[in-house]
Tab-separated table of C-alpha atoms in Angstrom:
chain	number	residue	atom	x	y	z
A	1	UNK	CA	7.774	-61.835	-0.339
A	2	UNK	CA	9.345	-60.056	-3.281
A	3	UNK	CA	9.997	-56.359	-2.704
A	4	UNK	CA	8.529	-54.261	-5.508
A	5	UNK	CA	9.223	-50.741	-4.233
A	6	UNK	CA	11.528	-49.238	-1.630
A	7	UNK	CA	11.790	-45.804	-0.082
A	8	UNK	CA	15.158	-44.750	1.361
A	9	UNK	CA	15.568	-41.945	3.869
A	10	UNK	CA	19.133	-40.819	3.201
A	11	UNK	CA	21.586	-39.538	5.784
A	12	UNK	CA	25.350	-39.424	6.284
A	13	UNK	CA	25.839	-42.721	8.101
A	14	UNK	CA	22.424	-44.219	8.917
A	15	UNK	CA	19.833	-45.063	6.240
A	16	UNK	CA	16.214	-46.063	6.862
A	17	UNK	CA	14.447	-48.202	4.239
A	18	UNK	CA	10.794	-49.084	3.776
A	19	UNK	CA	9.811	-51.737	1.223
A	20	UNK	CA	6.422	-52.989	0.027
A	21	UNK	CA	5.344	-55.966	-2.087
A	22	UNK	CA	3.026	-56.099	-5.094
A	23	UNK	CA	-0.003	-55.866	-2.766
A	24	UNK	CA	1.322	-52.709	-1.084
A	25	UNK	CA	1.981	-54.596	2.146
A	26	UNK	CA	5.092	-53.518	4.109
A	27	UNK	CA	7.621	-56.337	3.964
A	28	UNK	CA	10.883	-54.609	4.869
A	29	UNK	CA	11.505	-51.992	7.538
A	30	UNK	CA	15.049	-51.719	8.720
A	31	UNK	CA	17.970	-49.420	9.371
A	32	UNK	CA	21.248	-49.785	7.501
A	33	UNK	CA	24.692	-48.346	8.110
A	34	UNK	CA	26.518	-46.686	5.245
A	35	UNK	CA	28.713	-49.700	4.490
A	36	UNK	CA	25.672	-52.009	4.464
A	37	UNK	CA	23.544	-50.150	1.910
A	38	UNK	CA	25.027	-51.400	-1.370
A	39	UNK	CA	25.471	-54.908	0.008
A	40	UNK	CA	21.768	-55.025	0.888
A	41	UNK	CA	20.586	-53.940	-2.574
A	42	UNK	CA	22.973	-56.282	-4.360
A	43	UNK	CA	20.992	-59.191	-2.914
A	44	UNK	CA	17.629	-57.861	-4.147
A	45	UNK	CA	15.962	-58.365	-7.502
A	46	UNK	CA	15.618	-55.147	-9.530
A	47	UNK	CA	12.930	-52.925	-8.039
A	48	UNK	CA	11.760	-49.316	-7.939
A	49	UNK	CA	13.672	-47.166	-5.444
A	50	UNK	CA	12.638	-43.719	-4.302
A	51	UNK	CA	14.854	-41.158	-2.564
A	52	UNK	CA	14.662	-37.498	-1.704
A	53	UNK	CA	16.844	-35.238	-3.850
A	54	UNK	CA	19.274	-34.256	-1.100
A	55	UNK	CA	23.001	-34.419	-0.387
A	56	UNK	CA	24.506	-37.585	-1.856
A	57	UNK	CA	21.295	-38.620	-3.622
A	58	UNK	CA	22.762	-38.468	-7.130
A	59	UNK	CA	25.750	-40.580	-6.065
A	60	UNK	CA	23.581	-43.291	-4.551
A	61	UNK	CA	21.199	-43.156	-7.518
A	62	UNK	CA	24.054	-43.881	-9.933
A	63	UNK	CA	25.315	-46.698	-7.726
A	64	UNK	CA	21.889	-48.364	-7.475
A	65	UNK	CA	21.132	-47.903	-11.172
A	66	UNK	CA	24.348	-49.743	-11.992
A	67	UNK	CA	22.892	-52.745	-10.125
A	68	UNK	CA	19.808	-52.752	-12.364
A	69	UNK	CA	17.391	-50.962	-10.046
A	70	UNK	CA	15.111	-48.147	-11.197
A	71	UNK	CA	15.789	-45.036	-9.128
A	72	UNK	CA	13.595	-41.962	-8.820
A	73	UNK	CA	14.571	-38.777	-6.982
A	74	UNK	CA	11.806	-36.653	-5.485
A	75	UNK	CA	11.958	-33.044	-4.300
A	76	UNK	CA	11.539	-33.002	-0.474
A	77	UNK	CA	8.522	-30.675	-0.593
A	78	UNK	CA	6.597	-33.281	-2.587
A	79	UNK	CA	7.305	-35.978	0.004
A	80	UNK	CA	6.110	-33.963	2.986
A	81	UNK	CA	2.430	-34.447	2.127
A	82	UNK	CA	2.765	-38.233	2.555
A	83	UNK	CA	4.359	-38.191	6.030
A	84	UNK	CA	2.047	-39.818	8.589
A	85	UNK	CA	2.315	-38.710	12.197
A	86	UNK	CA	5.459	-37.167	13.598
A	87	UNK	CA	8.655	-36.738	11.619
A	88	UNK	CA	11.153	-39.556	12.102
A	89	UNK	CA	13.255	-41.739	9.858
A	90	UNK	CA	10.784	-44.682	9.552
A	91	UNK	CA	7.894	-42.324	8.727
A	92	UNK	CA	10.021	-40.437	6.209
A	93	UNK	CA	11.064	-43.657	4.449
A	94	UNK	CA	7.438	-44.787	4.293
A	95	UNK	CA	6.384	-41.417	2.884
A	96	UNK	CA	9.077	-41.619	0.191
A	97	UNK	CA	7.963	-45.145	-0.696
A	98	UNK	CA	4.389	-43.915	-1.066
A	99	UNK	CA	5.288	-40.747	-2.994
A	100	UNK	CA	7.380	-42.579	-5.608
A	101	UNK	CA	4.356	-44.717	-6.515
A	102	UNK	CA	2.136	-41.762	-7.460
A	103	UNK	CA	1.566	-41.634	-11.247
A	104	UNK	CA	1.528	-37.834	-11.323
A	105	UNK	CA	4.664	-37.353	-9.221
A	106	UNK	CA	7.427	-35.115	-10.577
A	107	UNK	CA	10.937	-36.491	-10.357
A	108	UNK	CA	14.364	-34.869	-10.317
A	109	UNK	CA	16.707	-35.957	-13.147
A	110	UNK	CA	19.738	-37.879	-11.921
A	111	UNK	CA	22.954	-35.966	-12.579
A	112	UNK	CA	26.013	-37.482	-14.200
A	113	UNK	CA	29.488	-37.055	-12.745
A	114	UNK	CA	30.271	-34.512	-15.480
A	115	UNK	CA	27.236	-32.452	-14.492
A	116	UNK	CA	28.253	-32.533	-10.850
A	117	UNK	CA	31.781	-31.433	-11.800
A	118	UNK	CA	30.358	-28.403	-13.601
A	119	UNK	CA	28.015	-27.688	-10.712
A	120	UNK	CA	30.927	-27.826	-8.254
A	121	UNK	CA	32.845	-25.348	-10.421
A	122	UNK	CA	29.928	-22.914	-10.333
A	123	UNK	CA	29.508	-23.251	-6.590
A	124	UNK	CA	33.199	-22.618	-5.986
A	125	UNK	CA	33.054	-19.512	-8.189
A	126	UNK	CA	29.969	-18.232	-6.358
A	127	UNK	CA	31.623	-18.703	-2.974
A	128	UNK	CA	34.801	-16.921	-4.153
A	129	UNK	CA	32.709	-13.970	-5.345
A	130	UNK	CA	30.927	-13.854	-1.975
A	131	UNK	CA	34.288	-13.837	-0.203
A	132	UNK	CA	35.571	-11.045	-2.446
A	133	UNK	CA	32.445	-8.981	-1.845
A	134	UNK	CA	32.842	-9.453	1.913
A	135	UNK	CA	36.521	-8.456	1.694
A	136	UNK	CA	35.700	-5.327	-0.313
A	137	UNK	CA	33.006	-4.312	2.179
A	138	UNK	CA	35.377	-4.889	5.080
A	139	UNK	CA	38.081	-2.692	3.513
A	140	UNK	CA	35.612	0.082	2.706
A	141	UNK	CA	34.139	-0.068	6.213
A	142	UNK	CA	37.538	0.106	7.925
A	143	UNK	CA	38.672	3.010	5.751
A	144	UNK	CA	35.453	4.876	6.523
A	145	UNK	CA	36.396	4.765	10.212
A	146	UNK	CA	39.520	6.737	9.271
A	147	UNK	CA	37.560	9.281	7.241
A	148	UNK	CA	38.365	7.796	3.831
A	149	UNK	CA	35.309	7.003	1.705
A	150	UNK	CA	35.579	4.931	-1.489
A	151	UNK	CA	32.940	4.323	-4.151
A	152	UNK	CA	30.987	1.093	-3.932
A	153	UNK	CA	32.342	-0.843	-6.933
A	154	UNK	CA	35.272	-3.261	-6.753
A	155	UNK	CA	36.921	-1.434	-9.662
A	156	UNK	CA	36.970	1.850	-7.740
A	157	UNK	CA	38.455	0.143	-4.698
A	158	UNK	CA	41.239	-1.449	-6.733
A	159	UNK	CA	42.165	1.954	-8.162
A	160	UNK	CA	42.018	3.747	-4.824
A	161	UNK	CA	43.952	1.326	-2.603
A	162	UNK	CA	47.470	1.910	-4.060
A	163	UNK	CA	46.955	5.678	-3.834
A	164	UNK	CA	45.789	5.424	-0.229
A	165	UNK	CA	48.792	3.311	0.755
A	166	UNK	CA	51.198	5.740	-0.931
A	167	UNK	CA	49.614	8.867	0.542
A	168	UNK	CA	51.614	9.777	3.648
A	169	UNK	CA	49.321	12.680	4.549
A	170	UNK	CA	46.007	10.812	4.924
A	171	UNK	CA	46.418	10.200	8.658
A	172	UNK	CA	46.722	6.408	8.549
A	173	UNK	CA	49.089	4.886	11.102
A	174	UNK	CA	51.899	2.512	10.158
A	175	UNK	CA	50.121	-0.333	11.960
A	176	UNK	CA	46.903	0.132	10.012
A	177	UNK	CA	48.823	0.511	6.732
A	178	UNK	CA	50.365	-2.893	7.402
A	179	UNK	CA	46.912	-4.383	8.042
A	180	UNK	CA	45.504	-2.712	4.929
A	181	UNK	CA	48.367	-4.072	2.841
A	182	UNK	CA	47.442	-7.597	4.010
A	183	UNK	CA	43.807	-7.012	3.048
A	184	UNK	CA	44.961	-5.856	-0.384
A	185	UNK	CA	46.909	-9.084	-0.828
A	186	UNK	CA	43.782	-11.068	0.133
A	187	UNK	CA	41.769	-9.164	-2.479
A	188	UNK	CA	44.389	-9.803	-5.170
A	189	UNK	CA	44.426	-13.515	-4.273
A	190	UNK	CA	40.632	-13.766	-4.568
A	191	UNK	CA	40.719	-11.964	-7.932
A	192	UNK	CA	43.321	-14.445	-9.166
A	193	UNK	CA	41.307	-17.445	-7.993
A	194	UNK	CA	38.138	-16.155	-9.662
A	195	UNK	CA	40.081	-15.588	-12.887
A	196	UNK	CA	41.407	-19.164	-12.760
A	197	UNK	CA	37.893	-20.560	-12.268
A	198	UNK	CA	36.550	-18.373	-15.087
A	199	UNK	CA	39.244	-19.663	-17.449
A	200	UNK	CA	38.419	-23.236	-16.484
A	201	UNK	CA	34.741	-22.539	-17.099
A	202	UNK	CA	35.479	-21.143	-20.562
A	203	UNK	CA	37.463	-24.284	-21.394
A	204	UNK	CA	34.603	-26.467	-20.174
A	205	UNK	CA	32.139	-24.466	-22.283
A	206	UNK	CA	34.303	-24.870	-25.388
A	207	UNK	CA	34.847	-28.603	-24.834
A	208	UNK	CA	31.178	-29.405	-24.217
A	209	UNK	CA	29.173	-29.694	-27.454
A	210	UNK	CA	25.888	-28.734	-25.794
A	211	UNK	CA	27.411	-25.686	-24.110
A	212	UNK	CA	28.843	-24.540	-27.443
A	213	UNK	CA	25.422	-24.836	-29.022
A	214	UNK	CA	23.746	-22.882	-26.215
A	215	UNK	CA	26.193	-20.009	-26.648
A	216	UNK	CA	24.624	-19.358	-30.050
A	217	UNK	CA	21.733	-17.735	-28.164
A	218	UNK	CA	21.999	-14.073	-27.272
A	219	UNK	CA	22.371	-13.525	-23.550
A	220	UNK	CA	24.051	-16.887	-22.928
A	221	UNK	CA	27.817	-16.978	-22.477
A	222	UNK	CA	30.174	-19.653	-21.116
A	223	UNK	CA	29.011	-19.244	-17.506
A	224	UNK	CA	25.284	-19.500	-18.241
A	225	UNK	CA	25.793	-22.253	-20.829
A	226	UNK	CA	27.721	-24.501	-18.425
A	227	UNK	CA	25.217	-23.741	-15.664
A	228	UNK	CA	22.360	-24.868	-17.931
A	229	UNK	CA	24.183	-28.082	-18.841
A	230	UNK	CA	24.981	-28.790	-15.185
A	231	UNK	CA	21.442	-28.143	-13.956
A	232	UNK	CA	19.376	-29.630	-16.790
A	233	UNK	CA	21.475	-32.316	-18.453
A	234	UNK	CA	18.930	-34.160	-20.566
A	235	UNK	CA	16.357	-31.538	-21.529
A	236	UNK	CA	14.082	-34.283	-22.866
A	237	UNK	CA	12.961	-34.804	-19.264
A	238	UNK	CA	10.805	-31.730	-19.946
A	239	UNK	CA	7.954	-32.213	-22.399
A	240	UNK	CA	8.134	-28.694	-23.804
A	241	UNK	CA	10.089	-25.478	-23.514
A	242	UNK	CA	7.561	-23.756	-21.283
A	243	UNK	CA	7.883	-26.600	-18.766
A	244	UNK	CA	11.571	-25.753	-18.438
A	245	UNK	CA	10.728	-22.064	-18.039
A	246	UNK	CA	8.209	-22.947	-15.325
A	247	UNK	CA	10.812	-25.167	-13.613
A	248	UNK	CA	13.114	-22.128	-13.427
A	249	UNK	CA	10.363	-19.913	-12.001
A	250	UNK	CA	10.148	-17.645	-15.062
A	251	UNK	CA	6.366	-17.906	-15.451
A	252	UNK	CA	3.640	-16.126	-13.443
A	253	UNK	CA	2.612	-17.576	-10.110
A	254	UNK	CA	-1.077	-18.327	-9.888
A	255	UNK	CA	-3.617	-17.787	-7.116
A	256	UNK	CA	-6.937	-18.828	-8.626
A	257	UNK	CA	-10.092	-20.030	-6.933
A	258	UNK	CA	-13.803	-20.252	-7.633
A	259	UNK	CA	-13.334	-19.885	-11.356
A	260	UNK	CA	-11.475	-16.586	-10.938
A	261	UNK	CA	-8.020	-16.654	-12.490
A	262	UNK	CA	-5.417	-14.464	-10.868
A	263	UNK	CA	-1.849	-14.321	-12.166
A	264	UNK	CA	0.879	-12.801	-10.008
A	265	UNK	CA	4.551	-12.041	-10.632
A	266	UNK	CA	6.977	-14.775	-11.623
A	267	UNK	CA	6.940	-17.738	-9.251
A	268	UNK	CA	10.737	-17.673	-8.575
A	269	UNK	CA	10.728	-21.426	-8.071
A	270	UNK	CA	13.545	-23.755	-8.915
A	271	UNK	CA	17.228	-22.928	-9.320
A	272	UNK	CA	17.749	-19.348	-8.118
A	273	UNK	CA	21.347	-19.186	-9.351
A	274	UNK	CA	20.476	-20.300	-12.881
A	275	UNK	CA	17.445	-18.019	-13.067
A	276	UNK	CA	19.628	-15.077	-12.006
A	277	UNK	CA	22.200	-15.809	-14.715
A	278	UNK	CA	19.558	-16.044	-17.451
A	279	UNK	CA	17.842	-12.807	-16.385
A	280	UNK	CA	21.133	-10.893	-16.144
A	281	UNK	CA	22.027	-12.101	-19.632
A	282	UNK	CA	18.623	-10.938	-20.851
A	283	UNK	CA	19.215	-7.494	-19.326
A	284	UNK	CA	22.369	-7.121	-21.413
A	285	UNK	CA	20.467	-8.098	-24.565
A	286	UNK	CA	17.683	-5.609	-23.767
A	287	UNK	CA	20.219	-2.793	-23.423
A	288	UNK	CA	21.890	-3.678	-26.725
A	289	UNK	CA	18.591	-4.124	-28.588
A	290	UNK	CA	17.892	-0.379	-28.635
A	291	UNK	CA	20.338	0.114	-31.529
A	292	UNK	CA	19.634	-3.124	-33.435
A	293	UNK	CA	17.149	-3.777	-36.250
A	294	UNK	CA	16.971	-7.579	-36.321
A	295	UNK	CA	13.781	-9.487	-35.603
A	296	UNK	CA	14.458	-10.243	-31.923
A	297	UNK	CA	15.602	-6.687	-31.206
A	298	UNK	CA	12.451	-5.275	-32.781
A	299	UNK	CA	10.381	-7.568	-30.542
A	300	UNK	CA	12.293	-6.332	-27.491
A	301	UNK	CA	11.864	-2.688	-28.511
A	302	UNK	CA	8.126	-3.210	-28.947
A	303	UNK	CA	7.909	-4.868	-25.535
A	304	UNK	CA	9.924	-2.114	-23.836
A	305	UNK	CA	7.602	0.482	-25.333
A	306	UNK	CA	4.657	-1.177	-23.576
A	307	UNK	CA	6.249	-2.401	-20.339
A	308	UNK	CA	9.287	-1.482	-18.247
A	309	UNK	CA	12.734	-2.928	-18.916
A	310	UNK	CA	12.640	-5.347	-15.976
A	311	UNK	CA	9.519	-7.040	-17.304
A	312	UNK	CA	11.045	-7.102	-20.770
A	313	UNK	CA	14.202	-8.759	-19.400
A	314	UNK	CA	12.205	-11.498	-17.650
A	315	UNK	CA	10.085	-12.064	-20.764
A	316	UNK	CA	13.253	-12.369	-22.846
A	317	UNK	CA	14.742	-14.756	-20.268
A	318	UNK	CA	11.636	-16.920	-20.609
A	319	UNK	CA	11.991	-16.920	-24.383
A	320	UNK	CA	15.723	-17.705	-24.123
A	321	UNK	CA	15.112	-20.704	-21.859
A	322	UNK	CA	12.506	-22.070	-24.248
A	323	UNK	CA	14.925	-21.665	-27.135
A	324	UNK	CA	17.593	-23.389	-25.046
A	325	UNK	CA	15.223	-26.346	-24.545
A	326	UNK	CA	14.690	-26.534	-28.313
A	327	UNK	CA	18.445	-26.576	-28.965
A	328	UNK	CA	19.094	-29.190	-26.281
A	329	UNK	CA	16.434	-31.546	-27.606
A	330	UNK	CA	17.108	-31.185	-31.330
A	331	UNK	CA	20.071	-31.766	-33.591
A	332	UNK	CA	19.860	-28.442	-35.440
A	333	UNK	CA	21.753	-25.280	-34.494
A	334	UNK	CA	20.111	-21.977	-33.651
A	335	UNK	CA	18.506	-20.194	-36.592
A	336	UNK	CA	17.359	-16.629	-35.726
A	337	UNK	CA	15.022	-16.626	-38.770
A	338	UNK	CA	13.315	-19.910	-37.789
A	339	UNK	CA	9.582	-19.468	-37.341
A	340	UNK	CA	9.356	-16.330	-39.454
A	341	UNK	CA	6.571	-17.904	-41.472
A	342	UNK	CA	4.483	-18.626	-38.381
A	343	UNK	CA	6.203	-21.604	-36.767
A	344	UNK	CA	7.605	-21.475	-33.234
A	345	UNK	CA	11.069	-22.368	-32.014
A	346	UNK	CA	9.968	-23.991	-28.785
């Protein structure tokens, strides 16, 4: 029987597959080792393949697409509803095979290698910042034990450390001074590594045409622009700008029943890192808008007069994401006066 659809439960070394024919009858249930997977699919006619969007999924999706298969990635939470019985690899593969057939299912766009490179750069930068924060907290905590208290910010710590090391009257022993000097070197190294990654990110943002276009929007710099390109890729996977905003969790969550509509705070779904970058960029724009007289600044001032600045920042982030969708799906550059006669930008 010809296999029409296959669900693959991915893992590191062992893969479970579940295939059905045109009549939805199971015709293939087997376990494959890592080196057997591509060989197995090379022998099959092109079919629809479903996988969970997990570690390695984008790599395998690109490999299988190159063979002529149609690959769909599904968020794990959408597969869970189709699992029958207890959780195991055969049941998971069957659930994936069933979920990929649903006409209303939402799929995860398959990332290119370039997108994954940008994503790796962002993850490395995030981890370096976490390590620096931990190092700063460790230094401040150790110094507090010796009666020396430093302000919270990294900038204040950088200024205070040389003075503390040079002060012979602060009661620090020679042994602890040696340890503190090593911690200072660690902090300098982390600062240098973050600076190198930031420079690389700026180069990537300048080399990428889409990232350059996104930086035309206020509140989006090289970091946010490359993060948007890495996470979204082809924005045409979203039908409209508000779908992208909803995907990032920038729209109200809803708890409605019995004909009673109830809107809550923002849903906070999707990519937390990207949502954080967009909102922080919006906060900077809100602060600067108080002294500006352009159209967007006047809108922000009017919003801040009615609601607090946090709500205004999230509302601006929503608007920025919708504008970003418009730029990513159209050939034109950003025009701040577009829509002044009643049209909308997204």
